[in-house]
Coordinates of C-alpha atoms in Angstrom, one line a residue:
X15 CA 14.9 53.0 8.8
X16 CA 14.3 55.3 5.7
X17 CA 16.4 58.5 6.5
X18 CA 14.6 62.2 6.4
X19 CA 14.8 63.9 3.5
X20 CA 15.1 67.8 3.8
X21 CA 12.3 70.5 2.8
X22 CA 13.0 73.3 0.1
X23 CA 12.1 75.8 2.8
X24 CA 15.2 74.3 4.6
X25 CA 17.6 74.3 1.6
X26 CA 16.5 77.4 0.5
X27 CA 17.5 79.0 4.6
X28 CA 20.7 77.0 4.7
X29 CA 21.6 79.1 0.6
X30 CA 20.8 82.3 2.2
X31 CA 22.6 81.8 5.5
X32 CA 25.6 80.7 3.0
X33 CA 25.2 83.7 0.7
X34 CA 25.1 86.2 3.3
X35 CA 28.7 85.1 4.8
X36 CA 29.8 85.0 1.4
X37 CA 30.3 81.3 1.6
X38 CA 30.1 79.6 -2.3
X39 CA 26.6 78.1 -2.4
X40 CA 27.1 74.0 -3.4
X41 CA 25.3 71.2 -3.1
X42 CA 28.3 69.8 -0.6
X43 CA 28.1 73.2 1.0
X44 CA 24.4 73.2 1.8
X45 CA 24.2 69.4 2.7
X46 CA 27.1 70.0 5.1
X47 CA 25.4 72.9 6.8
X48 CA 21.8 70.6 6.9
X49 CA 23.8 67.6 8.0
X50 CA 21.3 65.7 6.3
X51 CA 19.8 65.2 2.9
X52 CA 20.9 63.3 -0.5
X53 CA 22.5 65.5 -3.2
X54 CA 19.8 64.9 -5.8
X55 CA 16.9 66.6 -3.5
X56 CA 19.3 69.5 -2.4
X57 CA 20.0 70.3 -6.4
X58 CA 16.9 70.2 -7.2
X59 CA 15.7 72.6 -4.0
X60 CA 18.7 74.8 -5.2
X61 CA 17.7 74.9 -8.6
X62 CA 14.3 75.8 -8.1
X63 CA 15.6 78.8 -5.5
X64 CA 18.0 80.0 -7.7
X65 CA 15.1 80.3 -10.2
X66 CA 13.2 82.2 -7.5
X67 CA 15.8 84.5 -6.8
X68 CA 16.8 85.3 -10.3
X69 CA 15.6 88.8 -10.9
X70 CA 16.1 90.3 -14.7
X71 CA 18.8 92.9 -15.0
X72 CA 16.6 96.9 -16.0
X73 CA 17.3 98.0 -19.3
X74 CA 19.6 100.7 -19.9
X75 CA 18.0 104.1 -20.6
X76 CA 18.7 105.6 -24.0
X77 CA 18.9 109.1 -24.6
X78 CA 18.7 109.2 -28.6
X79 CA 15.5 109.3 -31.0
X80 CA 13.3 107.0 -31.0
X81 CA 13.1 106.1 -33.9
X82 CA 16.9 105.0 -34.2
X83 CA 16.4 103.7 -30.8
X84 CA 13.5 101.8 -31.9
X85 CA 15.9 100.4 -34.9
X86 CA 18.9 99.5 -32.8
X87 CA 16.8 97.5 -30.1
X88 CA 15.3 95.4 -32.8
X89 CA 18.8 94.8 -34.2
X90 CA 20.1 94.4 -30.9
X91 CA 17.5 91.6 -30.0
X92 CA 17.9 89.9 -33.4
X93 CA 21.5 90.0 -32.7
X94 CA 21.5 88.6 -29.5
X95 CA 19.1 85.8 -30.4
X96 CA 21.0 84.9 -33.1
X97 CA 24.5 84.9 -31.2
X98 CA 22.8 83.3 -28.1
X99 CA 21.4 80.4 -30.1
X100 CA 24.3 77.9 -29.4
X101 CA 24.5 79.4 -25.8
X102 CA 21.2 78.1 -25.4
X103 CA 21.8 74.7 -27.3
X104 CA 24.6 74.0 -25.1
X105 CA 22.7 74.7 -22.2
X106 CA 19.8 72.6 -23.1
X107 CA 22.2 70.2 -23.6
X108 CA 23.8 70.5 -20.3
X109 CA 20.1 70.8 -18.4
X110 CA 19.5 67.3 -20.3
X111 CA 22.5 65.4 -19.3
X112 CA 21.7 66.9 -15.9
X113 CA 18.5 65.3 -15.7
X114 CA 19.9 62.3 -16.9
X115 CA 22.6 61.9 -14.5
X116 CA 20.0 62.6 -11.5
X117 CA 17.8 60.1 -12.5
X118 CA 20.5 57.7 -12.9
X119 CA 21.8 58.6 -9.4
X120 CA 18.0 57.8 -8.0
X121 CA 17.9 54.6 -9.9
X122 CA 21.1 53.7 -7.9
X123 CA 20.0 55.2 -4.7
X124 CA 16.8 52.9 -5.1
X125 CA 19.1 49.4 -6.4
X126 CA 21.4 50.5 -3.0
X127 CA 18.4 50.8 -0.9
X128 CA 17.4 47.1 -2.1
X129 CA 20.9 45.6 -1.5
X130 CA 21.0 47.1 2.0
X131 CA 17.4 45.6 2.6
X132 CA 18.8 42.0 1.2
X133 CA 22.1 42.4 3.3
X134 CA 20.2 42.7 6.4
X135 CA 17.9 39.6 5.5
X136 CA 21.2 37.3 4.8
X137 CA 22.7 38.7 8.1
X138 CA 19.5 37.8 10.4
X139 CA 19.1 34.5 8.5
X140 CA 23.1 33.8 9.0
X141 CA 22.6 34.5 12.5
X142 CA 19.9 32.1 12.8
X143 CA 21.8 29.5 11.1
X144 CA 24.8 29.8 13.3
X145 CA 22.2 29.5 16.6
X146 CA 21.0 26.9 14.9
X147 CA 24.5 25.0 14.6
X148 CA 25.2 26.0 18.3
X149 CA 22.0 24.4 19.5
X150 CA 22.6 21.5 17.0
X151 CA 26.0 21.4 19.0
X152 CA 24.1 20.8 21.9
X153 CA 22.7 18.3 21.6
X154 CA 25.2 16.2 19.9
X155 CA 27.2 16.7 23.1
X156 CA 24.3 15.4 25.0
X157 CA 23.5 12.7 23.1
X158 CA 27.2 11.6 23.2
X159 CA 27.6 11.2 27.0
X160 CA 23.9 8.9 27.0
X161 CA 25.3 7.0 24.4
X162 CA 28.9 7.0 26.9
X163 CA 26.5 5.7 29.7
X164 CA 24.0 3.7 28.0
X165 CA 26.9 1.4 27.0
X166 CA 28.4 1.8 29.7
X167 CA 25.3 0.5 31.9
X168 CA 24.9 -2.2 28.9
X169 CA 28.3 -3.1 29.6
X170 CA 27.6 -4.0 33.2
X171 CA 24.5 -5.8 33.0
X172 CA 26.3 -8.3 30.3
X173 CA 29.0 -8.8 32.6
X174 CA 26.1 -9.3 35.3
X175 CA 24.1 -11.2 33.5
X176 CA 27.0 -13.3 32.5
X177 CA 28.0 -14.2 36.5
X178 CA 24.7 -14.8 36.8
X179 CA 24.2 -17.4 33.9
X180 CA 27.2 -19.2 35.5
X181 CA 25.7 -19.4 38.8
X182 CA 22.2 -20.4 37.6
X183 CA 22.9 -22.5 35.3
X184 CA 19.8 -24.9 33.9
X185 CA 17.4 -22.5 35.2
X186 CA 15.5 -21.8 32.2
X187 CA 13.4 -18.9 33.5
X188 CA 16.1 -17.2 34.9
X189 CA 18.4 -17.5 31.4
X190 CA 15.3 -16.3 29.0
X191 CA 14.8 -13.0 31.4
X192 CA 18.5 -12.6 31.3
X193 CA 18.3 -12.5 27.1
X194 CA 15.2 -10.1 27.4
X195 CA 17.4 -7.4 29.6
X196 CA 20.2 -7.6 27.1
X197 CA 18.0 -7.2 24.1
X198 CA 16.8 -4.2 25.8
X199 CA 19.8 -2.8 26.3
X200 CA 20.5 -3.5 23.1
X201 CA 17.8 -1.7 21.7
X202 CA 18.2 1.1 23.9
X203 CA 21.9 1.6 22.7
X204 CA 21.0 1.7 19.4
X205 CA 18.1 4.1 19.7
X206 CA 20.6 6.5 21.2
X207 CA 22.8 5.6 18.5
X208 CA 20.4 6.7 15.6
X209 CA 19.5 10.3 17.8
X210 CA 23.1 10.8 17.8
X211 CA 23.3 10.0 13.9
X212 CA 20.4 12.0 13.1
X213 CA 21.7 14.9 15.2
X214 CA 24.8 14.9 12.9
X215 CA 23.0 14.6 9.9
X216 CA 21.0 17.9 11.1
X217 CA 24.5 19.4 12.1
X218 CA 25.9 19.1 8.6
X219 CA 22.7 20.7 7.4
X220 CA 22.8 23.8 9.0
X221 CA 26.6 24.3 8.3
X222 CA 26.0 24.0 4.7
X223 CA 23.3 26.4 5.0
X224 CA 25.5 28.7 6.8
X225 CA 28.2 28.5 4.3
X226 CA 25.4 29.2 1.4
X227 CA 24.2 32.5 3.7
X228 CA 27.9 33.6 3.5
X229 CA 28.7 33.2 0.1
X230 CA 25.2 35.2 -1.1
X231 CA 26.2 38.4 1.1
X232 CA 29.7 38.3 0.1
X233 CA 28.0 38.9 -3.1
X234 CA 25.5 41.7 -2.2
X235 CA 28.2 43.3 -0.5
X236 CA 30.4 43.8 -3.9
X237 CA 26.9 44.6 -5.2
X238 CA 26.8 47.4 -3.1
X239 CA 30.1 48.9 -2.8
X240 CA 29.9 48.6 -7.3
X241 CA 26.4 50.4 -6.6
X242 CA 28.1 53.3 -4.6
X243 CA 31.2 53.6 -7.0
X244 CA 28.7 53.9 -9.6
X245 CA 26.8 56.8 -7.7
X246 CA 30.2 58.5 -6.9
X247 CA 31.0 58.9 -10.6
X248 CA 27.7 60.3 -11.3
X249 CA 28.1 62.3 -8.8
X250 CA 31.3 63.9 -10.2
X251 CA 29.7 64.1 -13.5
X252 CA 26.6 66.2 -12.2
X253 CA 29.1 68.6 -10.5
X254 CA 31.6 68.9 -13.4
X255 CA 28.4 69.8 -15.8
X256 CA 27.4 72.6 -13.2
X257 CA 31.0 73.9 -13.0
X258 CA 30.8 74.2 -17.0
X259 CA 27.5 75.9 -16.6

């Protein structure tokens, strides 16, 4: 089941309950307080309130002509521009590799997502194998102890059937009924015979197929755990670039 991502309204409660007892607001921090949510849809909640709460510092009041005051704010602003140019390079920069590095952690999110989904398909069909091989199992067991009996009741009537032809000896009837049971029997003991082989043949089957269900989520499990290592490090990357900003 597809776990509940969490509102802005929510994030932006959780900020201000951390703000007000002077807690330092983080995606770790907020998530933590939640007790849900991924860290890409809490950044970008926290970005857009930061943005609301932002409020633009009032300009100082100057007490000189206004002409000369007129002069020194355009120099000022020129200034500033000027001197804030690479300031805001670098954070363009930064808001860039931002993006890129979220994206890049949803990409993984969604390839982890998939793995997880294919894990769970290999497990159930593993599972199915293995009952598979139990009932296989079964049945080979079964087939076993009729085979046991049928020859052991074959056995019998030969030895029978073998007094018999002694005792009735030049009876033609008699001797051609006693060939038809034993061909029976015959036939009956190898019927059982080819179940049992067939049973086998299933039995091998379903092991290999087990084995082949193994093997593949062995191999979406280090799929996954690369997937997750792969998300960690962005992770670290997205919260060294904010520590910079």
């Amino acid at each position: 089941m597809a776990r509940q991502e969490v509102t802005y309204d929510e994030v932006a409660e959780a900020a201000i309950s951390l703000r007000d007892d002077g807690t330092r607001i983080s995606i770790d921090a907020v998530r933590e307080a939640l007790g849900a949510g991924s860290p890409n849809t809490i950044h970008q909640h926290l970005l857009a309130w930061r943005a609301n709460e932002a409020t633009p510092p009032e300009p100082p009041r100057a007490d000189i002509p206004d002409s000369v005051a007129t002069v020194l704010s355009n120099w000022a602003q020129q200034f500033a521009h000027e001197a804030g140019a690479g300031v805001r390079d670098a954070l363009a920069q930064s808001d860039s590799d931002m993006a890129d590095l979220l994206a890049a952690s949803q990409q993984l999110e969604a390839e982890r997502d998939g793995l997880r989904a294919q894990l769970t398909g290999m497990t159930i069909a593993r599972d199915q194998a293995l009952a598979t091989v139990a009932e296989r199992d079964e049945d080979i067991q079964r087939l076993t102890v009729e085979l046991r009996n049928a020859r052991l009741v074959a056995t019998e009537a030969l030895v029978g059937k073998a007094k018999d032809q002694l005792a009735i000896e030049g009876k033609n009837e008699q001797l051609v009924d006693l060939r038809a049971q034993i061909e029976r029997n015959v036939a009956s003991q190898a019927a059982v015979s080819d179940a049992r082989l067939t049973a086998e043949m299933e039995l091998i089957g379903a092991v290999t197929a087990r084995d082949n269900f193994e093997a593949e989520i062995k191999d979406l499990r280090a799929r996954l755990d690369a997937s997750n290592a792969d998300r960690s490090a962005l992770r670290a990357e997205a919260e060294a670039l904010r520590a910079q900003q």
